[in-house]
Amino acid sequence: MQTEESIAEPDVSSGLKHALTGIDVSGQPTDSQYWTDYSFSFGTACNKESVRTFGAVFLPTLYILIFVFGLTGNSVVVWVLLICKKTKSMADVCLLNLAISDLLFVVFLPFHAHYAIDQWIFGNVMCKLMFGVYYIGFFSSIFFITLVSLDRYLAVVHAVFALRVRTATWGLIMSTIVWAASISASLPMLVFYQVEREDGSLVCATIYPEESEKEWKLAINFEINILGWLIPLTALIYCNWHILRNLQGSKNKQKVKACRLILLVVLFFFLFWTPYNVVVFLLSLQDLQVLDNCNIMKGLDQALQVTVTTSLIHCCLNPVIYAFVGEKFKKYLTNMGRKYLANVRICRKCVAFSVLSRARLSSERSTSLYSTTPDTII
């Protein structure tokens, strides 16, 4: 017999659990009732086994790929900014924090991949930590993208004022505010995610207070829609529109390249985050019982799996959009690469010299041990 949690219409947080994991519990689809999730629409059971099977087959591979590329790209950005560039401006601080946010966004994906094919085995603390860190990375990444656009807006449109505020100190202050806001927005997830036993298996799920369950679901959904999409997208459009107007008509090749980059920033943000937020909004309508149909429920679950994965790809592109296309960053990266290769060559020469020296010494010792000349005997 299934619990009330398993048959309720999914909110975005429990829906995110399904999307990130594909299944709620372990077992095989041929023999276990756990693979069959039933939501009731108009008194009819809605079988979602196909949605769970799809997630269990395809999501682990996708998460591991995103983890590898996201971890590599953002780690390189952190490495260059901390060791070489030394974060001397607000832009540097913002890019550094954006890379750290994206690392938080992907660091627990191997756990999600494992959970997609098995029950939750990592304990209650890790359950809260995994989804809490995910949401902190989610909000902070979007907030820092917005802050980067605001920094560029000040640099281009209000250049005189920007001289006073586009400093590393102001960057640290704004970054502290962003992290505080991100953690505050993620607190409900840290509180409500916990491990429970469901039909004999352990799941990491959102457990809301019974008397206010629907209110909490809607509040979190609208928080994601408003703080994680509507306000940032509005700010991106406003800032980048004024930057484009200011650069309009310029024949400078660098400015033309900057215009293209600005368009890509807005376009990528819209393409990767809008589908996910549309699904979140539709899940809110489902919680309000505006959408109450089995096919729609299964379609939303499937769409959530796809859109969550698509949104995760954006954190792999952020290093390319904001760092690797910049001339200064590419210069620093090239210089560090050359230094590294030079050190490798030197080390190889040292190793080769050491090996040669040991070989000669060994040869000399061998000669001394087996020589029968009077000198060696004495």
Short mmCIF file of C-alpha atoms in Angstrom, two decimals, residues 42-322:
data_model
loop_
_atom_site.label_atom_id
_atom_site.label_comp_id
_atom_site.label_asym_id
_atom_site.label_seq_id
_atom_site.Cartn_x
_atom_site.Cartn_y
_atom_site.Cartn_z
CA PHE A 42 -10.95 11.65 -11.89
CA GLY A 43 -10.94 8.47 -9.80
CA THR A 44 -8.68 6.57 -12.23
CA ALA A 45 -5.23 5.24 -11.38
CA CYS A 46 -2.46 6.85 -13.44
CA ASN A 47 0.42 4.48 -14.11
CA LYS A 48 3.76 6.33 -14.39
CA GLU A 49 6.03 3.32 -14.78
CA SER A 50 7.24 4.48 -18.21
CA VAL A 51 8.39 7.80 -16.76
CA ARG A 52 10.38 6.05 -14.03
CA THR A 53 11.93 3.60 -16.48
CA PHE A 54 13.02 6.42 -18.81
CA GLY A 55 14.66 8.26 -15.94
CA ALA A 56 16.47 5.19 -14.64
CA VAL A 57 17.92 4.40 -18.07
CA PHE A 58 18.94 7.80 -19.43
CA LEU A 59 19.42 10.19 -16.50
CA PRO A 60 22.52 8.62 -14.88
CA THR A 61 24.57 8.92 -18.08
CA LEU A 62 23.46 12.50 -18.68
CA TYR A 63 24.26 13.53 -15.12
CA ILE A 64 27.73 12.02 -15.24
CA LEU A 65 28.49 13.82 -18.54
CA ILE A 66 27.26 17.15 -17.16
CA PHE A 67 29.26 16.53 -13.98
CA VAL A 68 32.49 15.92 -15.93
CA PHE A 69 32.18 18.93 -18.26
CA GLY A 70 30.78 21.26 -15.61
CA LEU A 71 33.43 20.32 -13.07
CA THR A 72 36.27 20.67 -15.59
CA GLY A 73 35.23 23.99 -17.13
CA ASN A 74 34.38 25.77 -13.89
CA SER A 75 37.45 24.40 -12.08
CA VAL A 76 39.64 25.89 -14.82
CA VAL A 77 37.93 29.28 -14.36
CA VAL A 78 38.50 29.18 -10.58
CA TRP A 79 42.11 28.08 -11.11
CA VAL A 80 42.92 30.93 -13.52
CA LEU A 81 41.13 33.65 -11.55
CA LEU A 82 42.65 32.69 -8.18
CA ILE A 83 46.21 31.85 -9.24
CA CYS A 84 46.87 34.08 -12.24
CA LYS A 85 44.46 36.98 -12.49
CA LYS A 86 44.13 37.53 -8.73
CA THR A 87 40.52 38.92 -8.93
CA LYS A 88 41.37 42.62 -9.17
CA SER A 89 37.93 43.93 -10.18
CA MET A 90 34.23 43.42 -9.55
CA ALA A 91 33.95 41.52 -12.83
CA ASP A 92 36.64 39.06 -11.71
CA VAL A 93 34.93 38.51 -8.34
CA CYS A 94 31.57 37.92 -10.05
CA LEU A 95 33.02 35.43 -12.53
CA LEU A 96 34.84 33.60 -9.75
CA ASN A 97 31.66 33.29 -7.67
CA LEU A 98 29.65 32.27 -10.73
CA ALA A 99 32.09 29.41 -11.34
CA ILE A 100 31.87 28.35 -7.68
CA SER A 101 28.06 28.45 -7.92
CA ASP A 102 28.11 26.21 -10.97
CA LEU A 103 30.44 23.80 -9.16
CA LEU A 104 27.89 23.57 -6.35
CA PHE A 105 25.25 22.98 -8.99
CA VAL A 106 27.00 19.87 -10.33
CA VAL A 107 29.11 18.52 -7.47
CA PHE A 108 26.45 16.10 -6.19
CA LEU A 109 25.32 14.83 -9.60
CA PRO A 110 27.07 11.45 -9.11
CA PHE A 111 24.82 10.92 -6.07
CA HIS A 112 21.79 11.84 -8.18
CA ALA A 113 22.97 9.37 -10.83
CA HIS A 114 23.23 6.59 -8.24
CA TYR A 115 19.83 7.47 -6.78
CA ALA A 116 18.32 7.19 -10.26
CA ILE A 117 18.94 3.45 -10.27
CA ASP A 118 18.76 2.57 -6.58
CA GLN A 119 17.15 3.58 -3.31
CA TRP A 120 18.68 6.32 -1.13
CA ILE A 121 21.59 4.84 0.84
CA PHE A 122 23.53 7.93 1.92
CA GLY A 123 21.65 8.93 5.08
CA ASN A 124 19.52 11.88 6.18
CA VAL A 125 22.33 14.44 6.45
CA MET A 126 23.50 13.76 2.90
CA CYS A 127 19.88 13.92 1.69
CA LYS A 128 19.47 17.45 3.05
CA LEU A 129 22.96 18.45 1.95
CA MET A 130 22.57 17.20 -1.62
CA PHE A 131 19.32 19.00 -2.38
CA GLY A 132 20.18 22.00 -0.21
CA VAL A 133 23.47 22.57 -2.04
CA TYR A 134 21.72 21.97 -5.36
CA TYR A 135 19.24 24.78 -4.68
CA ILE A 136 21.92 27.10 -3.29
CA GLY A 137 23.87 26.55 -6.53
CA PHE A 138 20.68 27.03 -8.53
CA PHE A 139 19.83 30.43 -7.04
CA SER A 140 23.39 31.73 -6.70
CA SER A 141 24.29 30.82 -10.29
CA ILE A 142 21.31 32.74 -11.66
CA PHE A 143 21.89 35.68 -9.29
CA PHE A 144 25.56 35.96 -10.30
CA ILE A 145 24.65 35.83 -14.00
CA THR A 146 22.39 38.80 -13.28
CA LEU A 147 25.15 40.54 -11.32
CA VAL A 148 27.61 40.07 -14.21
CA SER A 149 25.15 41.75 -16.58
CA LEU A 150 24.62 44.58 -14.08
CA ASP A 151 28.40 45.05 -13.85
CA ARG A 152 28.71 45.28 -17.63
CA TYR A 153 25.75 47.64 -17.76
CA LEU A 154 27.48 50.02 -15.35
CA ALA A 155 30.77 49.76 -17.25
CA VAL A 156 29.20 50.70 -20.59
CA VAL A 157 26.20 52.91 -19.80
CA HIS A 158 27.40 54.63 -16.60
CA ALA A 159 31.16 54.57 -17.11
CA VAL A 160 31.99 57.47 -14.74
CA PHE A 161 29.93 56.07 -11.87
CA ALA A 162 31.33 52.61 -12.59
CA LEU A 163 34.87 53.78 -11.78
CA ARG A 164 33.85 54.14 -8.13
CA VAL A 165 31.82 50.95 -7.71
CA ARG A 166 33.37 48.36 -10.04
CA THR A 167 36.07 47.43 -7.55
CA ALA A 168 37.00 44.13 -5.95
CA THR A 169 35.74 45.43 -2.59
CA TRP A 170 32.27 46.14 -3.97
CA GLY A 171 32.39 42.80 -5.73
CA LEU A 172 32.98 41.05 -2.40
CA ILE A 173 30.13 43.00 -0.78
CA MET A 174 27.68 42.17 -3.57
CA SER A 175 28.82 38.53 -3.62
CA THR A 176 28.18 38.24 0.11
CA ILE A 177 24.66 39.60 -0.40
CA VAL A 178 24.05 37.14 -3.24
CA TRP A 179 25.23 34.15 -1.20
CA ALA A 180 23.09 35.22 1.76
CA ALA A 181 20.04 35.57 -0.51
CA SER A 182 20.70 32.19 -2.13
CA ILE A 183 21.02 30.39 1.19
CA SER A 184 17.86 32.10 2.50
CA ALA A 185 15.90 31.08 -0.59
CA SER A 186 17.11 27.48 -0.19
CA LEU A 187 16.26 27.12 3.51
CA PRO A 188 12.86 25.45 2.90
CA MET A 189 14.57 22.70 0.90
CA LEU A 190 17.15 22.19 3.64
CA VAL A 191 14.34 21.89 6.18
CA PHE A 192 11.83 19.73 4.31
CA TYR A 193 14.07 17.24 2.51
CA GLN A 194 14.61 14.13 4.60
CA VAL A 195 14.88 10.37 4.35
CA GLU A 196 11.80 8.24 4.91
CA ARG A 197 10.95 4.60 4.41
CA GLU A 198 8.38 4.13 1.66
CA ASP A 199 7.07 0.63 0.88
CA GLY A 200 10.17 -0.94 2.38
CA SER A 201 12.71 1.26 0.60
CA LEU A 202 14.48 4.48 1.58
CA VAL A 203 13.70 7.66 -0.35
CA CYS A 204 14.99 11.23 -0.06
CA ALA A 205 11.86 13.35 -0.40
CA THR A 206 10.17 16.57 0.70
CA ILE A 207 8.03 16.07 3.78
CA TYR A 208 5.80 19.09 4.35
CA PRO A 209 3.58 19.78 7.38
CA GLU A 210 0.21 18.17 6.62
CA GLU A 211 -1.80 21.25 7.54
CA SER A 212 0.08 23.50 5.09
CA GLU A 213 1.38 21.09 2.46
CA LYS A 214 -0.25 22.72 -0.56
CA GLU A 215 0.72 26.22 0.57
CA TRP A 216 4.38 25.23 0.90
CA LYS A 217 4.38 23.54 -2.52
CA LEU A 218 2.94 26.62 -4.21
CA ALA A 219 5.25 28.98 -2.30
CA ILE A 220 8.37 27.09 -3.39
CA ASN A 221 7.15 26.83 -6.98
CA PHE A 222 6.47 30.57 -7.20
CA GLU A 223 9.78 31.34 -5.47
CA ILE A 224 11.59 29.43 -8.22
CA ASN A 225 9.53 31.11 -10.95
CA ILE A 226 9.93 34.65 -9.61
CA LEU A 227 13.40 34.68 -8.02
CA GLY A 228 14.93 32.12 -10.34
CA TRP A 229 13.53 33.30 -13.67
CA LEU A 230 11.19 36.30 -13.94
CA ILE A 231 13.27 38.89 -12.04
CA PRO A 232 16.67 37.76 -13.44
CA LEU A 233 15.36 37.59 -17.02
CA THR A 234 13.85 41.06 -16.71
CA ALA A 235 17.15 42.41 -15.37
CA LEU A 236 19.14 40.68 -18.13
CA ILE A 237 16.91 42.12 -20.85
CA TYR A 238 17.00 45.63 -19.33
CA CYS A 239 20.78 45.75 -18.79
CA ASN A 240 21.78 44.16 -22.08
CA TRP A 241 19.26 46.17 -24.11
CA HIS A 242 20.81 49.42 -22.84
CA ILE A 243 24.31 48.06 -23.48
CA LEU A 244 23.36 47.23 -27.08
CA ARG A 245 21.86 50.69 -27.57
CA ASN A 246 25.04 52.27 -26.28
CA LEU A 247 27.23 50.16 -28.59
CA GLN A 248 24.92 50.55 -31.60
CA GLY A 249 26.61 51.87 -34.71
CA SER A 250 30.11 51.17 -33.44
CA LYS A 251 32.60 49.92 -36.06
CA ASN A 252 35.03 48.63 -33.47
CA LYS A 253 35.45 44.88 -33.94
CA GLN A 254 35.71 44.29 -30.19
CA LYS A 255 32.43 46.11 -29.60
CA VAL A 256 30.73 44.10 -32.36
CA LYS A 257 31.99 40.93 -30.71
CA ALA A 258 30.69 42.22 -27.38
CA CYS A 259 27.24 42.74 -28.90
CA ARG A 260 27.15 39.17 -30.14
CA LEU A 261 28.20 37.91 -26.73
CA ILE A 262 25.43 39.94 -25.06
CA LEU A 263 22.83 38.45 -27.36
CA LEU A 264 24.15 34.94 -26.61
CA VAL A 265 23.95 35.55 -22.85
CA VAL A 266 20.27 36.49 -22.99
CA LEU A 267 19.41 33.85 -25.59
CA PHE A 268 21.07 30.99 -23.71
CA PHE A 269 19.51 32.01 -20.41
CA PHE A 270 16.07 32.12 -22.04
CA LEU A 271 16.47 28.83 -23.92
CA PHE A 272 17.86 26.80 -21.02
CA TRP A 273 15.77 28.14 -18.15
CA THR A 274 12.39 29.05 -19.65
CA PRO A 275 11.20 25.47 -20.39
CA TYR A 276 11.99 24.39 -16.81
CA ASN A 277 10.11 27.36 -15.34
CA VAL A 278 7.12 26.74 -17.60
CA VAL A 279 6.93 23.17 -16.29
CA VAL A 280 7.23 24.44 -12.70
CA PHE A 281 4.33 26.82 -13.31
CA LEU A 282 2.22 24.01 -14.81
CA LEU A 283 2.99 21.88 -11.75
CA SER A 284 1.56 24.71 -9.65
CA LEU A 285 -1.63 24.54 -11.71
CA GLN A 286 -1.66 20.79 -11.13
CA ASP A 287 -1.39 21.34 -7.37
CA LEU A 288 -4.34 23.70 -7.66
CA GLN A 289 -6.18 20.91 -9.54
CA VAL A 290 -6.56 23.10 -12.61
CA LEU A 291 -4.72 20.39 -14.56
CA ASP A 292 -6.04 17.01 -13.47
CA ASN A 293 -5.53 14.44 -16.18
CA CYS A 294 -3.40 11.29 -16.24
CA ASN A 295 -1.76 12.03 -19.59
CA ILE A 296 -0.98 15.58 -18.51
CA MET A 297 0.52 14.31 -15.24
CA LYS A 298 2.79 11.85 -17.03
CA GLY A 299 3.68 14.48 -19.61
CA LEU A 300 4.69 16.96 -16.91
CA ASP A 301 6.80 14.36 -15.12
CA GLN A 302 8.58 13.53 -18.38
CA ALA A 303 8.99 17.22 -19.23
CA LEU A 304 10.45 17.92 -15.80
CA GLN A 305 13.09 15.25 -16.29
CA VAL A 306 14.09 16.74 -19.64
CA THR A 307 14.01 20.41 -18.59
CA VAL A 308 15.95 19.86 -15.35
CA THR A 309 18.68 18.14 -17.33
CA THR A 310 18.64 20.90 -19.96
CA SER A 311 18.96 23.60 -17.32
CA LEU A 312 21.96 21.78 -15.83
CA ILE A 313 23.74 22.05 -19.20
CA HIS A 314 23.77 25.82 -18.79
CA CYS A 315 26.33 25.59 -15.98
CA CYS A 316 28.68 23.84 -18.44
CA LEU A 317 28.29 26.73 -20.90
CA ASN A 318 28.82 29.55 -18.39
CA PRO A 319 32.65 29.20 -18.46
CA VAL A 320 32.57 29.40 -22.26
CA ILE A 321 30.18 32.37 -22.36
CA TYR A 322 31.72 34.48 -19.62
#
